[in-house]
Short mmCIF file of C-alpha atoms in Angstrom, two decimals:
data_model
loop_
_atom_site.label_atom_id
_atom_site.label_comp_id
_atom_site.label_asym_id
_atom_site.label_seq_id
_atom_site.Cartn_x
_atom_site.Cartn_y
_atom_site.Cartn_z
CA MET A 1 196.54 216.80 -30.40
CA ARG A 2 193.12 217.92 -30.03
CA LEU A 3 191.14 220.65 -30.36
CA GLU A 4 188.68 221.05 -27.92
CA PHE A 5 186.54 224.21 -26.62
CA MET A 6 186.92 226.02 -23.35
CA ASP A 7 184.23 224.56 -21.58
CA ARG A 8 185.66 221.53 -22.32
CA VAL A 9 189.50 222.02 -21.46
CA LYS A 10 190.39 221.10 -17.82
CA GLU A 11 193.43 222.29 -15.54
CA ASN A 12 196.42 220.39 -16.00
CA ASP A 13 196.06 220.44 -19.66
CA VAL A 14 198.97 220.97 -21.63
CA LEU A 15 198.25 223.73 -24.16
CA GLY A 16 199.26 222.00 -28.09
CA ARG A 17 199.73 225.09 -30.02
CA ASN A 18 200.96 229.13 -29.34
CA ILE A 19 198.35 231.18 -28.61
CA TYR A 20 198.81 235.06 -30.34
CA THR A 21 197.07 238.23 -29.61
CA SER A 22 195.79 239.82 -32.98
CA GLU A 23 198.90 242.20 -33.38
CA GLY A 24 201.02 238.97 -34.13
CA ASN A 25 202.59 238.10 -30.32
CA ILE A 26 202.30 235.29 -28.52
CA LEU A 27 199.60 235.16 -25.13
CA LEU A 28 200.17 231.58 -24.29
CA ARG A 29 203.16 229.42 -25.46
CA ALA A 30 202.54 225.48 -26.11
CA GLY A 31 203.81 223.89 -23.57
CA VAL A 32 202.29 225.52 -20.88
CA LYS A 33 200.06 223.53 -18.25
CA LEU A 34 196.78 225.44 -17.84
CA ASN A 35 195.41 226.48 -14.38
CA THR A 36 192.08 227.84 -13.35
CA LEU A 37 193.68 231.14 -13.94
CA TYR A 38 194.98 230.79 -17.33
CA ILE A 39 191.67 228.60 -18.37
CA GLU A 40 189.66 232.03 -17.42
CA LYS A 41 191.93 234.14 -18.89
CA LEU A 42 191.52 232.92 -22.04
CA ARG A 43 187.94 232.78 -22.12
CA LYS A 44 187.78 236.50 -20.63
CA VAL A 45 189.83 237.67 -23.56
CA GLY A 46 187.07 235.50 -26.05
CA ILE A 47 189.49 232.42 -27.11
CA ILE A 48 186.58 229.80 -27.97
CA TYR A 49 188.30 226.80 -28.44
CA ILE A 50 192.88 225.90 -27.94
CA TYR A 51 194.45 222.77 -29.22
CA ILE A 52 195.26 220.16 -26.21
CA GLU A 53 198.36 217.84 -26.08
CA ASP A 54 197.22 213.94 -25.89
CA ASN A 55 199.45 211.57 -27.26
CA ARG A 56 196.88 209.49 -28.48
CA LEU A 57 196.31 212.37 -31.55
CA ASP A 58 199.94 212.98 -31.65
CA ASP A 59 200.06 211.75 -35.34
CA VAL A 60 197.55 215.31 -35.91
CA GLU A 61 199.57 217.13 -38.45
CA GLU A 62 202.35 220.42 -36.49
CA GLU A 63 201.11 224.15 -37.01
CA ASP A 64 203.73 225.38 -40.13
CA LYS A 65 205.85 227.59 -37.70
CA GLN A 66 207.49 229.33 -40.35
CA LEU A 67 204.09 230.29 -41.80
CA LEU A 68 202.75 231.41 -38.69
CA GLU A 69 205.97 233.50 -37.81
CA LEU A 70 205.28 235.06 -41.07
CA LYS A 71 201.90 235.95 -40.82
CA SER A 72 202.83 237.01 -37.39
CA LEU A 73 205.04 239.86 -38.79
CA THR A 74 202.38 241.15 -41.65
CA MET A 75 200.25 241.48 -38.68
CA LYS A 76 202.62 243.74 -36.55
CA ASN A 77 203.30 245.51 -39.75
CA MET A 78 199.37 245.72 -40.49
CA SER A 79 198.53 249.13 -39.29
CA LYS A 80 201.73 250.36 -40.51
CA ILE A 81 201.67 248.66 -44.23
CA ILE A 82 198.20 250.47 -44.08
CA LYS A 83 199.18 253.97 -43.05
CA ASN A 84 201.45 253.99 -45.69
CA ILE A 85 199.84 252.19 -48.50
CA SER A 86 196.70 254.81 -48.03
CA GLY A 87 199.07 258.27 -47.17
CA ASN A 88 201.06 259.86 -48.51
CA THR A 89 204.53 258.97 -47.19
CA ASN A 90 207.12 258.23 -49.05
CA ARG A 91 207.60 255.92 -52.35
CA LYS A 92 210.33 253.36 -50.31
CA GLU A 93 208.33 253.24 -47.25
CA SER A 94 205.15 251.91 -49.21
CA ILE A 95 206.98 249.56 -51.16
CA ASP A 96 208.95 248.31 -48.06
CA SER A 97 205.38 247.63 -46.38
CA LEU A 98 204.38 246.14 -49.20
CA LYS A 99 207.83 243.32 -49.43
CA ILE A 100 206.30 242.11 -46.07
CA ILE A 101 202.80 240.73 -47.70
CA GLU A 102 204.98 239.39 -50.64
CA ASN A 103 206.93 236.99 -48.18
CA LEU A 104 204.10 235.83 -47.02
CA ILE A 105 202.68 235.15 -50.20
CA ASP A 106 205.87 233.98 -51.61
CA TYR A 107 205.83 230.84 -49.11
CA ILE A 108 201.93 230.42 -49.05
CA ILE A 109 202.61 229.34 -52.85
CA GLU A 110 205.94 227.11 -51.51
CA MET A 111 204.09 225.04 -48.82
CA GLY A 112 201.08 224.87 -50.48
CA ASP A 113 198.99 222.74 -47.38
CA VAL A 114 196.33 224.59 -46.20
CA ASN A 115 195.74 221.87 -43.34
CA LYS A 116 198.70 223.26 -41.45
CA TYR A 117 197.43 227.23 -41.77
CA LEU A 118 193.58 226.48 -40.74
CA TYR A 119 192.81 227.11 -37.15
CA ASN A 120 195.34 228.29 -35.42
CA ILE A 121 194.26 230.08 -32.27
CA GLN A 122 194.59 233.78 -31.50
CA THR A 123 192.90 236.61 -30.25
CA TYR A 124 189.91 238.64 -32.51
CA ASP A 125 189.82 242.09 -31.06
CA ASN A 126 191.75 243.24 -34.18
CA TYR A 127 188.92 241.78 -36.44
CA THR A 128 189.71 244.01 -39.59
CA TYR A 129 193.46 242.99 -40.01
CA VAL A 130 193.08 239.16 -39.16
CA HIS A 131 190.20 239.09 -41.83
CA SER A 132 192.58 240.76 -44.21
CA ILE A 133 195.06 238.43 -43.61
CA ASP A 134 193.04 235.08 -44.20
CA THR A 135 191.47 236.15 -46.74
CA GLY A 136 194.53 236.66 -48.76
CA ILE A 137 195.53 233.42 -47.35
CA MET A 138 192.78 231.62 -48.07
CA SER A 139 192.69 232.98 -51.58
CA THR A 140 196.02 232.09 -52.57
CA PHE A 141 195.47 228.55 -51.44
CA LEU A 142 192.10 228.63 -53.53
CA GLY A 143 194.26 230.00 -56.64
CA GLU A 144 196.58 227.41 -56.58
CA ARG A 145 193.99 224.90 -56.62
CA MET A 146 192.82 227.15 -59.87
CA ASN A 147 196.21 225.98 -61.25
CA LEU A 148 197.08 230.76 -61.39
CA ASN A 149 200.54 230.91 -62.31
CA GLU A 150 203.22 232.54 -59.68
CA ASN A 151 202.73 236.16 -61.00
CA GLU A 152 198.54 235.34 -60.35
CA LEU A 153 199.02 234.28 -57.29
CA LYS A 154 200.80 236.71 -55.97
CA GLU A 155 198.49 239.16 -57.04
CA LEU A 156 195.94 237.66 -55.75
CA GLY A 157 197.17 236.79 -52.68
CA MET A 158 198.46 241.06 -52.53
CA GLY A 159 194.98 242.06 -53.58
CA ALA A 160 192.79 239.99 -51.50
CA ILE A 161 194.77 241.01 -48.05
CA LEU A 162 194.54 244.85 -49.78
CA HIS A 163 190.33 244.21 -50.19
CA ASP A 164 189.35 246.32 -47.20
CA ILE A 165 192.10 249.16 -47.63
CA GLY A 166 188.89 251.53 -48.45
CA LYS A 167 187.33 251.02 -44.87
CA THR A 168 190.56 253.57 -44.01
CA ARG A 169 188.33 256.36 -45.52
CA ILE A 170 184.81 255.35 -43.22
CA PRO A 171 184.03 256.62 -40.01
CA ILE A 172 185.18 253.97 -37.83
CA SER A 173 181.52 255.04 -35.61
CA ILE A 174 179.90 252.86 -38.72
CA ILE A 175 182.51 250.24 -39.12
CA ASN A 176 182.14 249.15 -35.03
CA LYS A 177 178.24 250.01 -35.27
CA LYS A 178 176.78 247.97 -32.73
CA GLY A 179 173.55 246.76 -34.47
CA SER A 180 171.66 247.96 -37.40
CA LEU A 181 173.14 250.12 -40.10
CA THR A 182 170.91 252.92 -41.38
CA GLY A 183 170.02 253.25 -44.96
CA GLU A 184 173.25 256.27 -44.94
CA GLU A 185 175.69 254.33 -43.15
CA TYR A 186 175.06 251.45 -45.53
CA ASP A 187 175.65 254.14 -48.82
CA GLU A 188 178.45 254.73 -46.94
CA ILE A 189 179.71 251.11 -46.45
CA LYS A 190 179.46 250.30 -50.39
CA LYS A 191 181.96 253.11 -51.39
CA HIS A 192 184.85 251.18 -49.42
CA PRO A 193 185.38 249.03 -53.10
CA ILE A 194 185.55 252.42 -54.65
CA TYR A 195 187.52 254.23 -51.76
CA GLY A 196 190.13 251.34 -52.11
CA LYS A 197 190.11 251.22 -55.60
CA GLU A 198 190.97 255.27 -55.10
CA ILE A 199 193.87 255.04 -52.74
CA LEU A 200 195.72 251.95 -54.57
CA GLU A 201 195.74 254.08 -58.03
CA ARG A 202 196.63 257.48 -56.27
CA ASN A 203 200.04 255.99 -55.11
CA PHE A 204 201.04 253.70 -57.27
CA LYS A 205 201.79 252.01 -59.80
CA ILE A 206 199.57 248.82 -59.44
CA SER A 207 198.59 245.74 -61.58
CA SER A 208 195.16 245.59 -63.21
CA ASN A 209 194.30 242.09 -61.22
CA VAL A 210 194.85 243.79 -57.60
CA ILE A 211 192.26 246.47 -58.70
CA LYS A 212 189.40 244.63 -59.93
CA ILE A 213 189.92 242.45 -56.93
CA ILE A 214 189.56 245.53 -54.37
CA THR A 215 186.30 247.10 -56.84
CA GLU A 216 184.60 243.83 -57.23
CA HIS A 217 184.88 241.58 -53.75
CA HIS A 218 181.51 242.41 -52.65
CA GLU A 219 179.92 241.88 -56.53
CA ARG A 220 177.57 239.17 -56.42
CA VAL A 221 177.08 236.91 -59.95
CA ASP A 222 173.42 237.38 -59.82
CA GLY A 223 173.78 241.27 -59.39
CA THR A 224 172.88 241.89 -56.20
CA GLY A 225 176.21 243.19 -55.00
CA TYR A 226 177.94 246.00 -55.30
CA PRO A 227 179.18 248.80 -55.66
CA TYR A 228 178.93 248.38 -59.80
CA GLY A 229 176.24 245.75 -59.73
CA LEU A 230 177.96 243.69 -61.66
CA LYS A 231 177.20 239.93 -62.69
CA GLY A 232 178.33 236.56 -64.15
CA TYR A 233 181.24 236.97 -66.82
CA GLN A 234 181.54 240.66 -65.66
CA ILE A 235 183.09 240.19 -62.83
CA SER A 236 186.94 238.52 -62.98
CA LYS A 237 188.08 235.07 -61.96
CA PHE A 238 189.85 237.00 -59.02
CA GLY A 239 187.76 239.54 -57.89
CA LYS A 240 185.09 236.00 -57.98
CA ILE A 241 188.03 234.20 -55.65
CA ALA A 242 188.46 236.56 -53.25
CA CYS A 243 184.43 237.12 -52.99
CA VAL A 244 184.06 233.59 -51.63
CA CYS A 245 186.98 233.94 -48.95
CA ASP A 246 186.10 236.89 -47.97
CA VAL A 247 182.37 235.84 -46.82
CA TYR A 248 184.19 232.69 -45.49
CA ASP A 249 186.01 234.41 -43.53
CA SER A 250 183.65 237.26 -42.09
CA ILE A 251 180.95 234.22 -40.91
CA MET A 252 183.74 232.23 -39.65
CA SER A 253 184.96 235.56 -37.06
CA ASP A 254 183.09 237.20 -34.48
CA ARG A 255 181.67 240.62 -35.14
CA CYS A 256 180.65 243.20 -33.08
CA TYR A 257 177.08 243.54 -34.22
CA ARG A 258 176.60 239.04 -34.20
CA LYS A 259 178.06 235.86 -33.73
CA LYS A 260 180.12 233.59 -35.69
CA LEU A 261 178.79 230.72 -37.75
CA ALA A 262 179.95 226.99 -36.23
CA PRO A 263 182.19 225.75 -39.70
CA ASN A 264 179.52 223.58 -40.71
CA ASP A 265 177.50 226.19 -41.10
CA ALA A 266 179.52 228.43 -43.02
CA TYR A 267 180.37 225.86 -45.05
CA GLU A 268 176.99 225.25 -46.23
CA LEU A 269 176.27 229.21 -46.95
CA ILE A 270 179.32 228.95 -49.60
CA LEU A 271 177.92 225.74 -51.11
CA ALA A 272 174.35 227.07 -50.93
CA GLY A 273 175.09 230.00 -53.14
CA SER A 274 176.97 228.24 -55.54
CA GLY A 275 175.18 229.45 -58.72
CA SER A 276 173.31 232.55 -57.57
CA ILE A 277 175.80 234.72 -55.56
CA PHE A 278 179.05 232.85 -55.89
CA ASP A 279 180.60 231.28 -59.13
CA ASP A 280 179.59 227.85 -59.15
CA LYS A 281 182.97 226.66 -60.81
CA ILE A 282 184.77 228.78 -57.76
CA VAL A 283 182.71 226.98 -55.20
CA LYS A 284 183.57 223.81 -56.71
CA ASN A 285 187.47 224.32 -56.28
CA PHE A 286 186.72 225.64 -52.50
CA LYS A 287 185.31 222.49 -52.13
CA ASN A 288 188.05 220.55 -53.26
CA THR A 289 190.77 223.12 -51.27
CA PHE A 290 189.62 223.50 -48.04
CA SER A 291 187.66 221.07 -45.28
CA VAL A 292 184.81 221.69 -43.07
CA TYR A 293 186.47 220.33 -39.75
CA PRO A 294 189.48 220.82 -38.48
CA LEU A 295 191.89 218.27 -37.85
CA GLY A 296 191.79 217.44 -34.16
CA CYS A 297 187.94 218.61 -33.34
CA CYS A 298 186.07 215.81 -31.90
CA VAL A 299 182.86 215.61 -34.07
CA LYS A 300 179.56 213.52 -32.87
CA LEU A 301 178.12 210.97 -35.94
CA SER A 302 174.88 210.11 -36.75
CA ASN A 303 174.99 207.41 -34.87
CA GLY A 304 176.15 208.89 -31.48
CA ILE A 305 179.16 207.69 -31.89
CA GLU A 306 182.25 210.91 -30.50
CA GLY A 307 185.54 211.08 -32.35
CA TYR A 308 188.62 213.43 -33.68
CA VAL A 309 189.24 213.84 -36.94
CA ILE A 310 192.66 213.17 -37.79
CA LYS A 311 193.02 213.03 -41.71
CA GLN A 312 191.21 214.62 -44.31
CA ASN A 313 190.01 212.70 -47.44
CA PRO A 314 190.77 215.09 -50.22
CA GLY A 315 187.75 215.88 -52.28
CA PHE A 316 184.92 214.78 -49.54
CA PRO A 317 185.67 218.30 -47.09
CA ASP A 318 182.55 217.01 -45.17
CA LYS A 319 183.83 213.17 -44.60
CA PRO A 320 187.46 213.15 -42.71
CA ILE A 321 189.11 210.32 -40.83
CA ILE A 322 187.83 210.14 -36.98
CA ARG A 323 189.92 208.30 -34.75
CA VAL A 324 187.15 207.11 -31.65
CA LEU A 325 189.07 207.16 -28.37
CA TYR A 326 186.25 206.80 -25.40
CA ASP A 327 183.26 205.79 -25.49
CA THR A 328 180.68 208.01 -26.14
CA ASN A 329 178.42 206.89 -23.30
CA THR A 330 180.14 206.45 -19.95
CA LYS A 331 183.60 208.72 -21.48
CA LYS A 332 185.70 205.60 -20.50
CA PRO A 333 189.11 205.11 -22.89
CA VAL A 334 188.53 202.17 -25.24
CA GLN A 335 190.69 200.38 -27.97
CA PHE A 336 191.90 203.19 -30.64
CA TYR A 337 189.43 202.25 -33.60
CA GLU A 338 189.19 204.78 -37.03
CA ILE A 339 185.70 205.61 -39.12
CA ASP A 340 186.57 206.39 -42.90
CA LEU A 341 183.55 208.59 -43.01
CA VAL A 342 183.83 208.10 -47.39
CA LYS A 343 183.97 204.21 -46.74
CA SER A 344 181.00 204.42 -43.91
CA LEU A 345 178.04 205.60 -46.63
CA ASN A 346 176.17 205.18 -43.29
CA MET A 347 177.27 207.95 -41.35
CA VAL A 348 177.53 211.28 -41.21
CA ILE A 349 178.99 214.70 -39.32
CA LYS A 350 175.76 215.92 -36.92
CA SER A 351 178.33 218.34 -34.73
CA ILE A 352 181.32 219.37 -33.35
CA VAL A 353 181.11 218.33 -29.70
#
């Protein structure tokens, strides 16, 4: 299947993957033949790209259905989970809520294949919950790359999913404000890691590593972060991992006050911050874990040729294998051929089409 921007989707294209709402429910099922009404509806709710069935790309990996089911279950229960953890509900309800998160993390540890996770399509009208879960999933994958043990991975995933729980104490008018925050509002936002720490320490006997993630995910290795202005070795490995994943997922998502960055621009921002904003070892592992261009997306090369990403090259996140399906000038089909950008040193990807 291929990943297409909505402006390239045509009538009678067949949807290749389910589209989910931010509550984890299916908005449109895979296999549906798209018509004008469906296409306009998807655009209206903010869908930017979708997977389309294409037998020329039938070797592009299928989504991991069990992972998406677990993620959807977590999303459906996220408001209850946050309420139980941050409120004064009984301990059993709170523990049951955490178990839902643990089941998701356990499966990520078991599967270990990030390419089946990235770029599942959903609406983003509930940014906070979607962002929290995606940050937890990414952090767990990155922690696996760094050879954390199973217990550490569970702590990392749990802390990363709950990293913004302190925002439940921030007025919604500040969280969803369009445009620049006042100095006073920004000072309040910067308190959410402290609020999160207080919530978890008050209601739970929770590991120090989880607490570190909550309090340190906005700290920067050069000391410019908040709330404490920690730097370098003062920041835990757990906090540094969550920091990178939090920033990457944030800039890859639309917000009320800005548009998201393209995948290659978001990736470059992370790499550019290596050794200053982010720990250089964490960034190196990030580079070896996550790919810039999702499977099935169409890219334009430096020589003008357009093709679809069919496979990633480990260790070379910006140099996947491309399959060319048509002549770029005439748009007419050609005999398929592939370009491995690791081997083709004279070509690079210029843009996503």
